[in-house]
PDB file of C-alpha atoms in Angstrom:
ATOM      1  CA  UNK C   1       8.233 -30.496-206.396  1.00 47.00           C
ATOM      2  CA  UNK C   2      11.302 -29.635-204.381  1.00 50.00           C
ATOM      3  CA  UNK C   3      10.501 -25.949-204.683  1.00 49.00           C
ATOM      4  CA  UNK C   4       6.951 -26.522-203.467  1.00 51.00           C
ATOM      5  CA  UNK C   5       8.155 -28.494-200.456  1.00 48.00           C
ATOM      6  CA  UNK C   6      10.632 -25.774-199.588  1.00 49.00           C
ATOM      7  CA  UNK C   7       7.792 -23.253-199.623  1.00 50.00           C
ATOM      8  CA  UNK C   8       5.714 -25.454-197.327  1.00 49.00           C
ATOM      9  CA  UNK C   9       8.583 -25.702-194.847  1.00 47.00           C
ATOM     10  CA  UNK C  10       8.957 -21.928-194.799  1.00 52.00           C
ATOM     11  CA  UNK C  11       5.278 -21.446-194.020  1.00 49.00           C
ATOM     12  CA  UNK C  12       5.362 -24.026-191.251  1.00 51.00           C
ATOM     13  CA  UNK C  13       8.471 -22.511-189.697  1.00 58.00           C
ATOM     14  CA  UNK C  14       7.148 -18.939-189.821  1.00 67.00           C
ATOM     15  CA  UNK C  15       6.881 -17.458-186.315  1.00 64.00           C
ATOM     16  CA  UNK C  16       3.479 -16.217-185.231  1.00 73.00           C
ATOM     17  CA  UNK C  17       3.048 -13.243-182.901  1.00 68.00           C
ATOM     18  CA  UNK C  18       1.663 -15.488-180.165  1.00 74.00           C
ATOM     19  CA  UNK C  19       4.819 -17.610-180.412  1.00 74.00           C
ATOM     20  CA  UNK C  20       6.846 -14.664-179.107  1.00 77.00           C
ATOM     21  CA  UNK C  21       7.605 -14.431-175.392  1.00 81.00           C
ATOM     22  CA  UNK C  22       4.955 -12.475-173.486  1.00 78.00           C
ATOM     23  CA  UNK C  23       7.629  -9.981-172.398  1.00 80.00           C
ATOM     24  CA  UNK C  24       8.344  -9.099-176.049  1.00 86.00           C
ATOM     25  CA  UNK C  25       4.664  -8.501-176.839  1.00 83.00           C
ATOM     26  CA  UNK C  26       4.264  -6.480-173.644  1.00 80.00           C
ATOM     27  CA  UNK C  27       7.262  -4.300-174.562  1.00 82.00           C
ATOM     28  CA  UNK C  28       5.694  -3.427-177.922  1.00 86.00           C
ATOM     29  CA  UNK C  29       2.273  -2.673-176.420  1.00 84.00           C
ATOM     30  CA  UNK C  30       3.909  -0.465-173.777  1.00 82.00           C
ATOM     31  CA  UNK C  31       5.094   1.797-176.603  1.00 84.00           C
ATOM     32  CA  UNK C  32       1.492   2.623-177.551  1.00 83.00           C
ATOM     33  CA  UNK C  33      -1.153   4.229-175.315  1.00 83.00           C
ATOM     34  CA  UNK C  34      -3.587   3.077-172.600  1.00 85.00           C
ATOM     35  CA  UNK C  35      -6.423   3.174-175.132  1.00 86.00           C
ATOM     36  CA  UNK C  36      -4.460   1.011-177.596  1.00 87.00           C
ATOM     37  CA  UNK C  37      -3.477  -1.422-174.837  1.00 86.00           C
ATOM     38  CA  UNK C  38      -7.154  -2.011-174.048  1.00 83.00           C
ATOM     39  CA  UNK C  39      -7.828  -2.654-177.733  1.00 87.00           C
ATOM     40  CA  UNK C  40      -4.937  -5.125-177.920  1.00 83.00           C
ATOM     41  CA  UNK C  41      -6.382  -7.059-174.985  1.00 81.00           C
ATOM     42  CA  UNK C  42      -9.391  -7.919-177.147  1.00 81.00           C
ATOM     43  CA  UNK C  43      -7.307  -9.429-179.993  1.00 80.00           C
ATOM     44  CA  UNK C  44      -6.421 -12.823-178.511  1.00 79.00           C
ATOM     45  CA  UNK C  45      -5.605 -14.507-175.182  1.00 79.00           C
ATOM     46  CA  UNK C  46      -1.852 -14.029-175.655  1.00 76.00           C
ATOM     47  CA  UNK C  47      -2.379 -10.334-176.387  1.00 80.00           C
ATOM     48  CA  UNK C  48      -4.681 -10.020-173.384  1.00 84.00           C
ATOM     49  CA  UNK C  49      -2.100 -11.430-170.981  1.00 83.00           C
ATOM     50  CA  UNK C  50       0.581  -9.089-172.304  1.00 84.00           C
ATOM     51  CA  UNK C  51      -1.670  -6.025-172.502  1.00 83.00           C
ATOM     52  CA  UNK C  52      -2.779  -6.387-168.877  1.00 85.00           C
ATOM     53  CA  UNK C  53       0.697  -6.995-167.472  1.00 85.00           C
ATOM     54  CA  UNK C  54       2.408  -4.671-165.017  1.00 87.00           C
ATOM     55  CA  UNK C  55       5.161  -4.085-167.584  1.00 86.00           C
ATOM     56  CA  UNK C  56       2.680  -2.297-169.858  1.00 87.00           C
ATOM     57  CA  UNK C  57       0.764  -0.277-167.287  1.00 87.00           C
ATOM     58  CA  UNK C  58       3.880   0.811-165.395  1.00 87.00           C
ATOM     59  CA  UNK C  59       4.819   2.608-168.621  1.00 87.00           C
ATOM     60  CA  UNK C  60       1.563   4.621-168.528  1.00 87.00           C
ATOM     61  CA  UNK C  61       1.777   5.644-164.879  1.00 87.00           C
ATOM     62  CA  UNK C  62       3.536   8.929-163.963  1.00 83.00           C
ATOM     63  CA  UNK C  63       6.863   8.597-162.104  1.00 82.00           C
ATOM     64  CA  UNK C  64       5.304   9.913-158.886  1.00 80.00           C
ATOM     65  CA  UNK C  65       2.239   7.668-158.893  1.00 79.00           C
ATOM     66  CA  UNK C  66       3.321   5.896-155.701  1.00 78.00           C
ATOM     67  CA  UNK C  67       3.394   9.205-153.840  1.00 73.00           C
ATOM     68  CA  UNK C  68      -0.120   9.956-155.091  1.00 75.00           C
ATOM     69  CA  UNK C  69      -1.423   6.557-153.953  1.00 68.00           C
ATOM     70  CA  UNK C  70       0.323   6.630-150.617  1.00 65.00           C
ATOM     71  CA  UNK C  71      -0.130  10.309-149.789  1.00 58.00           C
ATOM     72  CA  UNK C  72      -2.384  10.960-146.758  1.00 50.00           C
ATOM     73  CA  UNK C  73      -4.710  12.966-149.014  1.00 48.00           C
ATOM     74  CA  UNK C  74      -8.446  13.046-149.514  1.00 58.00           C
ATOM     75  CA  UNK C  75      -9.754  11.478-152.713  1.00 60.00           C
ATOM     76  CA  UNK C  76     -12.648  12.827-154.748  1.00 62.00           C
ATOM     77  CA  UNK C  77     -14.449  10.348-157.068  1.00 64.00           C
ATOM     78  CA  UNK C  78     -14.800  11.594-160.664  1.00 67.00           C
ATOM     79  CA  UNK C  79     -17.691   9.218-161.376  1.00 58.00           C
ATOM     80  CA  UNK C  80     -20.324   7.339-159.415  1.00 52.00           C
ATOM     81  CA  UNK C  81     -18.691   4.009-160.218  1.00 51.00           C
ATOM     82  CA  UNK C  82     -15.246   5.096-159.031  1.00 51.00           C
ATOM     83  CA  UNK C  83     -13.585   2.964-156.378  1.00 51.00           C
ATOM     84  CA  UNK C  84     -11.056   4.058-153.777  1.00 49.00           C
ATOM     85  CA  UNK C  85      -9.992   0.497-152.880  1.00 51.00           C
ATOM     86  CA  UNK C  86      -6.314  -0.448-152.784  1.00 57.00           C
ATOM     87  CA  UNK C  87      -4.753  -1.462-156.135  1.00 65.00           C
ATOM     88  CA  UNK C  88      -3.132  -4.878-156.589  1.00 79.00           C
ATOM     89  CA  UNK C  89      -1.895  -4.367-160.180  1.00 87.00           C
ATOM     90  CA  UNK C  90      -0.418  -1.481-162.156  1.00 88.00           C
ATOM     91  CA  UNK C  91      -3.532  -1.396-164.350  1.00 88.00           C
ATOM     92  CA  UNK C  92      -5.761  -1.036-161.290  1.00 87.00           C
ATOM     93  CA  UNK C  93      -3.466   1.717-160.006  1.00 86.00           C
ATOM     94  CA  UNK C  94      -3.759   3.498-163.356  1.00 88.00           C
ATOM     95  CA  UNK C  95      -7.546   3.217-163.521  1.00 87.00           C
ATOM     96  CA  UNK C  96      -7.756   4.338-159.898  1.00 84.00           C
ATOM     97  CA  UNK C  97      -6.034   7.604-160.793  1.00 87.00           C
ATOM     98  CA  UNK C  98      -8.402   8.181-163.721  1.00 86.00           C
ATOM     99  CA  UNK C  99     -11.557   7.645-161.639  1.00 81.00           C
ATOM    100  CA  UNK C 100     -10.490   9.495-158.498  1.00 81.00           C
ATOM    101  CA  UNK C 101      -8.920  12.936-158.092  1.00 86.00           C
ATOM    102  CA  UNK C 102      -6.290  13.028-155.358  1.00 88.00           C
ATOM    103  CA  UNK C 103      -6.277  16.215-153.292  1.00 90.00           C
ATOM    104  CA  UNK C 104      -2.732  17.316-152.452  1.00 88.00           C
ATOM    105  CA  UNK C 105      -0.927  20.494-151.401  1.00 88.00           C
ATOM    106  CA  UNK C 106      -3.032  20.797-148.273  1.00 88.00           C
ATOM    107  CA  UNK C 107      -6.217  20.253-150.266  1.00 90.00           C
ATOM    108  CA  UNK C 108      -5.452  23.172-152.582  1.00 93.00           C
ATOM    109  CA  UNK C 109      -4.793  21.108-155.708  1.00 94.00           C
ATOM    110  CA  UNK C 110      -6.430  18.057-157.327  1.00 93.00           C
ATOM    111  CA  UNK C 111      -4.570  15.572-159.550  1.00 92.00           C
ATOM    112  CA  UNK C 112      -5.841  12.768-161.778  1.00 92.00           C
ATOM    113  CA  UNK C 113      -4.990  11.083-165.095  1.00 92.00           C
ATOM    114  CA  UNK C 114      -6.738  11.371-168.458  1.00 92.00           C
ATOM    115  CA  UNK C 115      -8.058   7.864-169.091  1.00 88.00           C
ATOM    116  CA  UNK C 116      -7.220   7.641-172.804  1.00 86.00           C
ATOM    117  CA  UNK C 117      -3.674   9.020-172.698  1.00 88.00           C
ATOM    118  CA  UNK C 118      -2.444   8.859-169.107  1.00 90.00           C
ATOM    119  CA  UNK C 119      -1.513  12.558-169.155  1.00 92.00           C
ATOM    120  CA  UNK C 120      -1.803  14.421-165.860  1.00 94.00           C
ATOM    121  CA  UNK C 121      -4.810  16.640-165.177  1.00 95.00           C
ATOM    122  CA  UNK C 122      -4.444  19.379-162.553  1.00 96.00           C
ATOM    123  CA  UNK C 123      -7.005  21.604-160.844  1.00 97.00           C
ATOM    124  CA  UNK C 124      -5.967  24.611-158.778  1.00 97.00           C
ATOM    125  CA  UNK C 125      -8.503  25.523-156.114  1.00 97.00           C
ATOM    126  CA  UNK C 126      -9.684  29.107-155.697  1.00 97.00           C
ATOM    127  CA  UNK C 127      -7.455  29.246-152.592  1.00 95.00           C
ATOM    128  CA  UNK C 128      -4.425  28.861-154.885  1.00 96.00           C
ATOM    129  CA  UNK C 129      -5.469  31.725-157.167  1.00 96.00           C
ATOM    130  CA  UNK C 130      -4.760  35.433-156.896  1.00 93.00           C
ATOM    131  CA  UNK C 131      -8.111  37.215-156.534  1.00 89.00           C
ATOM    132  CA  UNK C 132      -8.703  40.980-156.686  1.00 74.00           C
ATOM    133  CA  UNK C 133      -9.266  43.040-153.592  1.00 66.00           C
ATOM    134  CA  UNK C 134      -8.832  40.170-151.149  1.00 50.00           C
ATOM    135  CA  UNK C 135     -10.174  42.223-148.245  1.00 51.00           C
ATOM    136  CA  UNK C 136     -12.751  39.988-146.625  1.00 50.00           C
ATOM    137  CA  UNK C 137     -16.451  40.797-146.844  1.00 51.00           C
ATOM    138  CA  UNK C 138     -15.940  43.766-149.179  1.00 63.00           C
ATOM    139  CA  UNK C 139     -15.243  41.609-152.211  1.00 85.00           C
ATOM    140  CA  UNK C 140     -14.997  37.827-151.657  1.00 90.00           C
ATOM    141  CA  UNK C 141     -16.214  35.332-149.100  1.00 91.00           C
ATOM    142  CA  UNK C 142     -15.057  31.753-148.641  1.00 93.00           C
ATOM    143  CA  UNK C 143     -17.810  29.195-148.335  1.00 95.00           C
ATOM    144  CA  UNK C 144     -18.246  25.404-148.691  1.00 96.00           C
ATOM    145  CA  UNK C 145     -20.050  24.226-151.824  1.00 96.00           C
ATOM    146  CA  UNK C 146     -21.834  20.859-152.172  1.00 94.00           C
ATOM    147  CA  UNK C 147     -20.520  20.310-155.727  1.00 94.00           C
ATOM    148  CA  UNK C 148     -16.903  21.256-155.083  1.00 95.00           C
ATOM    149  CA  UNK C 149     -13.907  18.961-154.725  1.00 92.00           C
ATOM    150  CA  UNK C 150     -12.312  21.492-152.408  1.00 95.00           C
ATOM    151  CA  UNK C 151     -13.064  22.565-148.851  1.00 94.00           C
ATOM    152  CA  UNK C 152     -14.397  25.933-149.975  1.00 96.00           C
ATOM    153  CA  UNK C 153     -14.919  28.166-152.994  1.00 97.00           C
ATOM    154  CA  UNK C 154     -14.640  31.912-153.566  1.00 95.00           C
ATOM    155  CA  UNK C 155     -17.926  33.823-153.788  1.00 94.00           C
ATOM    156  CA  UNK C 156     -17.808  37.337-155.247  1.00 93.00           C
ATOM    157  CA  UNK C 157     -19.822  39.714-153.083  1.00 90.00           C
ATOM    158  CA  UNK C 158     -19.074  43.009-154.803  1.00 87.00           C
ATOM    159  CA  UNK C 159     -16.223  44.652-156.722  1.00 87.00           C
ATOM    160  CA  UNK C 160     -15.551  46.989-159.632  1.00 86.00           C
ATOM    161  CA  UNK C 161     -12.185  45.592-160.800  1.00 85.00           C
ATOM    162  CA  UNK C 162     -12.200  41.853-161.502  1.00 90.00           C
ATOM    163  CA  UNK C 163      -9.080  39.955-162.513  1.00 92.00           C
ATOM    164  CA  UNK C 164      -8.089  36.436-161.508  1.00 95.00           C
ATOM    165  CA  UNK C 165      -4.589  34.982-161.855  1.00 96.00           C
ATOM    166  CA  UNK C 166      -3.216  31.466-161.491  1.00 97.00           C
ATOM    167  CA  UNK C 167       0.278  29.958-161.709  1.00 97.00           C
ATOM    168  CA  UNK C 168       1.379  26.339-162.001  1.00 96.00           C
ATOM    169  CA  UNK C 169       4.896  24.869-162.291  1.00 94.00           C
ATOM    170  CA  UNK C 170       5.238  23.420-165.770  1.00 94.00           C
ATOM    171  CA  UNK C 171       6.738  20.271-164.219  1.00 91.00           C
ATOM    172  CA  UNK C 172       3.312  19.505-162.688  1.00 92.00           C
ATOM    173  CA  UNK C 173       2.057  18.679-166.201  1.00 94.00           C
ATOM    174  CA  UNK C 174       2.983  15.823-168.527  1.00 92.00           C
ATOM    175  CA  UNK C 175       5.892  16.673-170.867  1.00 91.00           C
ATOM    176  CA  UNK C 176       5.364  17.074-174.623  1.00 92.00           C
ATOM    177  CA  UNK C 177       1.595  17.320-174.263  1.00 94.00           C
ATOM    178  CA  UNK C 178      -0.994  19.806-175.527  1.00 96.00           C
ATOM    179  CA  UNK C 179      -3.198  21.254-172.779  1.00 97.00           C
ATOM    180  CA  UNK C 180      -6.168  23.580-172.414  1.00 97.00           C
ATOM    181  CA  UNK C 181      -6.833  25.697-169.315  1.00 98.00           C
ATOM    182  CA  UNK C 182     -10.379  26.204-168.022  1.00 98.00           C
ATOM    183  CA  UNK C 183     -11.925  28.558-165.481  1.00 98.00           C
ATOM    184  CA  UNK C 184     -14.418  26.490-163.447  1.00 98.00           C
ATOM    185  CA  UNK C 185     -17.225  28.607-162.022  1.00 98.00           C
ATOM    186  CA  UNK C 186     -20.898  29.087-161.227  1.00 97.00           C
ATOM    187  CA  UNK C 187     -23.134  32.153-160.947  1.00 96.00           C
ATOM    188  CA  UNK C 188     -25.767  33.062-158.406  1.00 94.00           C
ATOM    189  CA  UNK C 189     -29.241  34.402-159.056  1.00 91.00           C
ATOM    190  CA  UNK C 190     -29.050  38.150-159.387  1.00 88.00           C
ATOM    191  CA  UNK C 191     -25.474  38.160-160.665  1.00 91.00           C
ATOM    192  CA  UNK C 192     -24.311  41.437-162.148  1.00 90.00           C
ATOM    193  CA  UNK C 193     -21.589  42.599-164.520  1.00 90.00           C
ATOM    194  CA  UNK C 194     -20.780  39.138-165.915  1.00 92.00           C
ATOM    195  CA  UNK C 195     -22.584  39.329-169.267  1.00 88.00           C
ATOM    196  CA  UNK C 196     -20.791  42.180-171.063  1.00 83.00           C
ATOM    197  CA  UNK C 197     -18.443  41.173-173.951  1.00 78.00           C
ATOM    198  CA  UNK C 198     -15.367  42.887-172.469  1.00 87.00           C
ATOM    199  CA  UNK C 199     -13.829  39.813-170.835  1.00 94.00           C
ATOM    200  CA  UNK C 200     -10.401  38.434-171.702  1.00 96.00           C
ATOM    201  CA  UNK C 201      -8.253  35.443-170.784  1.00 97.00           C
ATOM    202  CA  UNK C 202      -4.526  34.950-171.252  1.00 97.00           C
ATOM    203  CA  UNK C 203      -2.233  31.927-171.156  1.00 97.00           C
ATOM    204  CA  UNK C 204       1.556  32.242-171.006  1.00 96.00           C
ATOM    205  CA  UNK C 205       4.314  29.623-170.668  1.00 94.00           C
ATOM    206  CA  UNK C 206       7.586  30.818-169.161  1.00 88.00           C
ATOM    207  CA  UNK C 207       8.797  34.016-170.759  1.00 84.00           C
ATOM    208  CA  UNK C 208       6.810  33.608-173.976  1.00 88.00           C
ATOM    209  CA  UNK C 209       4.270  36.161-175.148  1.00 90.00           C
ATOM    210  CA  UNK C 210       0.762  35.480-173.765  1.00 91.00           C
ATOM    211  CA  UNK C 211      -2.050  34.278-175.998  1.00 94.00           C
ATOM    212  CA  UNK C 212      -5.232  36.346-175.541  1.00 95.00           C
ATOM    213  CA  UNK C 213      -8.853  35.305-176.050  1.00 95.00           C
ATOM    214  CA  UNK C 214     -12.211  37.067-175.805  1.00 93.00           C
ATOM    215  CA  UNK C 215     -14.650  35.212-173.533  1.00 95.00           C
ATOM    216  CA  UNK C 216     -17.932  35.820-171.735  1.00 93.00           C
ATOM    217  CA  UNK C 217     -19.060  33.970-168.621  1.00 95.00           C
ATOM    218  CA  UNK C 218     -22.762  34.731-169.026  1.00 91.00           C
ATOM    219  CA  UNK C 219     -23.478  35.913-172.600  1.00 87.00           C
ATOM    220  CA  UNK C 220     -26.592  38.079-172.878  1.00 81.00           C
ATOM    221  CA  UNK C 221     -27.499  39.617-176.276  1.00 74.00           C
ATOM    222  CA  UNK C 222     -29.402  42.521-174.691  1.00 73.00           C
ATOM    223  CA  UNK C 223     -26.486  43.454-172.445  1.00 66.00           C
ATOM    224  CA  UNK C 224     -24.089  43.093-175.376  1.00 63.00           C
ATOM    225  CA  UNK C 225     -26.119  45.540-177.498  1.00 63.00           C
ATOM    226  CA  UNK C 226     -26.240  48.065-174.661  1.00 63.00           C
ATOM    227  CA  UNK C 227     -22.508  47.685-174.089  1.00 59.00           C
ATOM    228  CA  UNK C 228     -21.688  48.160-177.804  1.00 56.00           C
ATOM    229  CA  UNK C 229     -24.081  51.064-178.459  1.00 54.00           C
ATOM    230  CA  UNK C 230     -26.758  48.964-180.130  1.00 44.00           C
ATOM    231  CA  UNK C 231     -24.410  46.599-182.000  1.00 48.00           C
ATOM    232  CA  UNK C 232     -24.550  42.852-181.496  1.00 47.00           C
ATOM    233  CA  UNK C 233     -21.676  40.424-181.105  1.00 50.00           C
ATOM    234  CA  UNK C 234     -22.022  38.588-184.429  1.00 53.00           C
ATOM    235  CA  UNK C 235     -18.691  40.038-185.579  1.00 53.00           C
ATOM    236  CA  UNK C 236     -16.896  39.158-182.337  1.00 59.00           C
ATOM    237  CA  UNK C 237     -15.213  35.765-181.917  1.00 77.00           C
ATOM    238  CA  UNK C 238     -15.962  35.061-178.279  1.00 86.00           C
ATOM    239  CA  UNK C 239     -15.741  31.875-176.232  1.00 91.00           C
ATOM    240  CA  UNK C 240     -18.800  31.117-174.158  1.00 92.00           C
ATOM    241  CA  UNK C 241     -19.350  28.815-171.177  1.00 95.00           C
ATOM    242  CA  UNK C 242     -20.134  25.096-171.232  1.00 96.00           C
ATOM    243  CA  UNK C 243     -22.062  23.175-168.583  1.00 97.00           C
ATOM    244  CA  UNK C 244     -20.093  20.245-167.154  1.00 95.00           C
ATOM    245  CA  UNK C 245     -21.354  16.896-165.980  1.00 92.00           C
ATOM    246  CA  UNK C 246     -20.546  17.740-162.350  1.00 92.00           C
ATOM    247  CA  UNK C 247     -22.853  20.772-162.316  1.00 95.00           C
ATOM    248  CA  UNK C 248     -20.161  23.455-162.713  1.00 97.00           C
ATOM    249  CA  UNK C 249     -19.666  25.707-165.734  1.00 97.00           C
ATOM    250  CA  UNK C 250     -16.342  26.175-167.484  1.00 98.00           C
ATOM    251  CA  UNK C 251     -14.884  28.466-170.111  1.00 97.00           C
ATOM    252  CA  UNK C 252     -11.709  27.688-172.023  1.00 97.00           C
ATOM    253  CA  UNK C 253      -9.004  30.231-171.191  1.00 97.00           C
ATOM    254  CA  UNK C 254      -6.479  29.138-173.824  1.00 97.00           C
ATOM    255  CA  UNK C 255      -4.087  26.387-174.873  1.00 96.00           C
ATOM    256  CA  UNK C 256      -0.438  25.521-174.405  1.00 95.00           C
ATOM    257  CA  UNK C 257       2.037  22.769-175.139  1.00 93.00           C
ATOM    258  CA  UNK C 258       4.596  21.484-172.685  1.00 92.00           C
ATOM    259  CA  UNK C 259       8.133  20.704-173.838  1.00 88.00           C
ATOM    260  CA  UNK C 260      10.074  17.452-173.447  1.00 84.00           C
ATOM    261  CA  UNK C 261      12.211  18.836-170.633  1.00 79.00           C
ATOM    262  CA  UNK C 262      10.945  21.888-168.758  1.00 69.00           C
ATOM    263  CA  UNK C 263      13.342  24.306-167.094  1.00 74.00           C
ATOM    264  CA  UNK C 264      13.358  24.284-163.291  1.00 76.00           C
ATOM    265  CA  UNK C 265      11.157  27.096-162.011  1.00 83.00           C
ATOM    266  CA  UNK C 266       9.319  27.615-165.308  1.00 91.00           C
ATOM    267  CA  UNK C 267       5.589  28.259-164.844  1.00 95.00           C
ATOM    268  CA  UNK C 268       2.331  28.422-166.733  1.00 96.00           C
ATOM    269  CA  UNK C 269       0.507  31.674-165.976  1.00 97.00           C
ATOM    270  CA  UNK C 270      -3.197  32.140-166.753  1.00 97.00           C
ATOM    271  CA  UNK C 271      -5.567  35.022-166.125  1.00 97.00           C
ATOM    272  CA  UNK C 272      -9.189  36.108-166.478  1.00 97.00           C
ATOM    273  CA  UNK C 273     -10.107  39.792-166.536  1.00 95.00           C
ATOM    274  CA  UNK C 274     -13.181  41.944-167.036  1.00 93.00           C
ATOM    275  CA  UNK C 275     -11.938  45.216-168.500  1.00 88.00           C
ATOM    276  CA  UNK C 276     -14.704  47.598-167.452  1.00 85.00           C
ATOM    277  CA  UNK C 277     -14.830  49.277-164.043  1.00 86.00           C
ATOM    278  CA  UNK C 278     -18.454  48.751-163.029  1.00 87.00           C
ATOM    279  CA  UNK C 279     -20.175  46.768-160.253  1.00 88.00           C
ATOM    280  CA  UNK C 280     -19.839  42.992-160.440  1.00 91.00           C
ATOM    281  CA  UNK C 281     -21.234  40.337-158.153  1.00 92.00           C
ATOM    282  CA  UNK C 282     -22.581  36.774-158.007  1.00 94.00           C
ATOM    283  CA  UNK C 283     -19.564  34.889-159.422  1.00 96.00           C
ATOM    284  CA  UNK C 284     -18.540  31.657-157.670  1.00 97.00           C
ATOM    285  CA  UNK C 285     -15.024  30.422-158.499  1.00 97.00           C
ATOM    286  CA  UNK C 286     -14.087  26.793-157.834  1.00 98.00           C
ATOM    287  CA  UNK C 287     -10.703  26.934-159.554  1.00 98.00           C
ATOM    288  CA  UNK C 288      -8.732  26.557-162.770  1.00 98.00           C
ATOM    289  CA  UNK C 289      -8.184  23.216-164.508  1.00 98.00           C
ATOM    290  CA  UNK C 290      -5.446  22.085-166.901  1.00 98.00           C
ATOM    291  CA  UNK C 291      -6.505  19.109-169.038  1.00 97.00           C
ATOM    292  CA  UNK C 292      -4.815  17.465-172.061  1.00 95.00           C
ATOM    293  CA  UNK C 293      -6.449  18.077-175.392  1.00 92.00           C
TER     294      UNK C 293
END
């Protein structure tokens, strides 16, 4: 009987999670991810209060989030429901940076956060890329585009050598995170020289060896057979384009992983190149994006 009573006392004295101070619960939730914090909020009222606290969401915001919110920069909504209103809580500040891309660096770069992880996403505009034969009307023209986040895009008029390069300080990305780089583009009616399977992308971090990938912006089986003397591309592993929700096309250029502590001055370098020297036209380049995988 005494043993049974002792057991009852132990059960009654056992501490429940909701008996813990809200700060303790918030500290634990802050060690998870934004997605997990939202799931915790649905568990119980005590979890909801902790999961929505500033302590938790301050952990998910990048160190420079205040500069992004306060910068005199234009903001580009990433969805129709996005709001650009001022944030009163850290969670609202976080969600604001996932729904709206902030244009910085004189409008040449867009920044936002991946909603599920909080990792930084970066887009370099065509103005921040190195384009071939930048000699005015003979190769590229700069023109506004109704679907672009940036003031203008690069439109390829005519060239024979096509290679595009981009560089980004590794510190602009979230540490210890896997990323993929994408060329964001469109093509005009009557484009030429963009469908042959002789296109290559590279991604390099710092002084490491570049990773190389075969791609094709506008795959065309007939052009591929002509290019390969009647052979198809069934034996060629080649990345093709994907249509995005914003109306642009993108092709994955390659992947990389950032380290915990990047060296000052270390960069990510990416490139797109069409090997053959033949006429090319009709490519519209909006920029290059880096997004967490």
